[in-house]
């Protein structure tokens, strides 16, 4: 028998927030594949031939992660994939900053080269680390409310009853 715990409520808010992040970041990238390719290429870490592939797959992956989190399906696995992807984004930002590249991250669409001094590396890193913290919460505590993952769980008996029967 299962009962809702306070951490289930926190986890639900975290799950839905991370779902929103993926959905809001994936849609603009999907709608503007050329801009997404420019943003991906601006990091200067991939071979030119890989840039359009990543620019095509990335928004689809982000939208899939968002949809799965919204439904609460495979929450822990989706959180692990989210954490790996976010760690990759953080690493990409750190290397761009360390190399002195002047780019906008393209995290929520747009992106690419920007004039020197217009980069937002510290704020973008803090934001992405916050998103990573959300994903890690769900890796450790994937149990949430209103989730496909919970289908089939036996509800706890109502208060004031013994095993579901009136006392």
PDB file of C-alpha atoms in Angstrom, residues 6-60:
ATOM      1  CA  UNK A   6       5.968  15.299   1.149  1.00  0.00           C
ATOM      2  CA  UNK A   7       8.896  14.340  -1.074  1.00  0.00           C
ATOM      3  CA  UNK A   8       6.380  13.022  -3.625  1.00  0.00           C
ATOM      4  CA  UNK A   9       4.887  16.505  -3.893  1.00  0.00           C
ATOM      5  CA  UNK A  10       8.329  18.107  -4.190  1.00  0.00           C
ATOM      6  CA  UNK A  11       9.266  15.518  -6.799  1.00  0.00           C
ATOM      7  CA  UNK A  12       6.103  16.254  -8.761  1.00  0.00           C
ATOM      8  CA  UNK A  13       6.924  19.969  -8.884  1.00  0.00           C
ATOM      9  CA  UNK A  14      10.516  19.142  -9.886  1.00  0.00           C
ATOM     10  CA  UNK A  15       9.357  16.687 -12.572  1.00  0.00           C
ATOM     11  CA  UNK A  16       6.905  19.164 -14.077  1.00  0.00           C
ATOM     12  CA  UNK A  17       9.442  22.011 -13.940  1.00  0.00           C
ATOM     13  CA  UNK A  18      12.062  19.936 -15.758  1.00  0.00           C
ATOM     14  CA  UNK A  19       9.423  18.817 -18.275  1.00  0.00           C
ATOM     15  CA  UNK A  20       8.654  22.481 -18.953  1.00  0.00           C
ATOM     16  CA  UNK A  21      12.357  23.242 -19.428  1.00  0.00           C
ATOM     17  CA  UNK A  22      12.723  20.516 -22.053  1.00  0.00           C
ATOM     18  CA  UNK A  23       9.501  21.415 -23.868  1.00  0.00           C
ATOM     19  CA  UNK A  24      10.205  25.150 -23.889  1.00  0.00           C
ATOM     20  CA  UNK A  25      13.784  24.600 -25.067  1.00  0.00           C
ATOM     21  CA  UNK A  26      12.955  21.962 -27.686  1.00  0.00           C
ATOM     22  CA  UNK A  27      10.178  23.735 -29.582  1.00  0.00           C
ATOM     23  CA  UNK A  28      12.183  26.774 -30.811  1.00  0.00           C
ATOM     24  CA  UNK A  29      15.042  24.501 -31.881  1.00  0.00           C
ATOM     25  CA  UNK A  30      12.664  22.271 -33.819  1.00  0.00           C
ATOM     26  CA  UNK A  31      10.991  25.254 -35.497  1.00  0.00           C
ATOM     27  CA  UNK A  32      14.334  26.838 -36.506  1.00  0.00           C
ATOM     28  CA  UNK A  33      16.692  24.045 -37.599  1.00  0.00           C
ATOM     29  CA  UNK A  34      19.078  26.462 -39.325  1.00  0.00           C
ATOM     30  CA  UNK A  35      19.387  28.607 -36.188  1.00  0.00           C
ATOM     31  CA  UNK A  36      19.859  25.471 -34.111  1.00  0.00           C
ATOM     32  CA  UNK A  37      22.681  24.338 -36.403  1.00  0.00           C
ATOM     33  CA  UNK A  38      24.329  27.764 -36.071  1.00  0.00           C
ATOM     34  CA  UNK A  39      24.088  27.542 -32.266  1.00  0.00           C
ATOM     35  CA  UNK A  40      25.489  23.985 -32.179  1.00  0.00           C
ATOM     36  CA  UNK A  41      28.323  24.900 -34.551  1.00  0.00           C
ATOM     37  CA  UNK A  42      29.249  27.985 -32.514  1.00  0.00           C
ATOM     38  CA  UNK A  43      30.618  25.749 -29.742  1.00  0.00           C
ATOM     39  CA  UNK A  44      33.335  24.582 -32.171  1.00  0.00           C
ATOM     40  CA  UNK A  45      33.609  21.085 -30.709  1.00  0.00           C
ATOM     41  CA  UNK A  46      31.940  18.921 -33.363  1.00  0.00           C
ATOM     42  CA  UNK A  47      33.102  18.069 -36.863  1.00  0.00           C
ATOM     43  CA  UNK A  48      31.159  20.096 -39.441  1.00  0.00           C
ATOM     44  CA  UNK A  49      29.375  16.953 -40.676  1.00  0.00           C
ATOM     45  CA  UNK A  50      28.029  16.228 -37.168  1.00  0.00           C
ATOM     46  CA  UNK A  51      26.522  19.688 -36.586  1.00  0.00           C
ATOM     47  CA  UNK A  52      23.330  19.188 -38.666  1.00  0.00           C
ATOM     48  CA  UNK A  53      22.824  15.728 -37.157  1.00  0.00           C
ATOM     49  CA  UNK A  54      23.039  17.069 -33.598  1.00  0.00           C
ATOM     50  CA  UNK A  55      20.891  20.077 -34.554  1.00  0.00           C
ATOM     51  CA  UNK A  56      18.212  17.681 -35.829  1.00  0.00           C
ATOM     52  CA  UNK A  57      18.348  15.130 -32.999  1.00  0.00           C
ATOM     53  CA  UNK A  58      18.709  17.541 -30.055  1.00  0.00           C
ATOM     54  CA  UNK A  59      15.261  19.173 -30.219  1.00  0.00           C
ATOM     55  CA  UNK A  60      13.601  15.793 -30.745  1.00  0.00           C
TER      56      UNK A  60
END
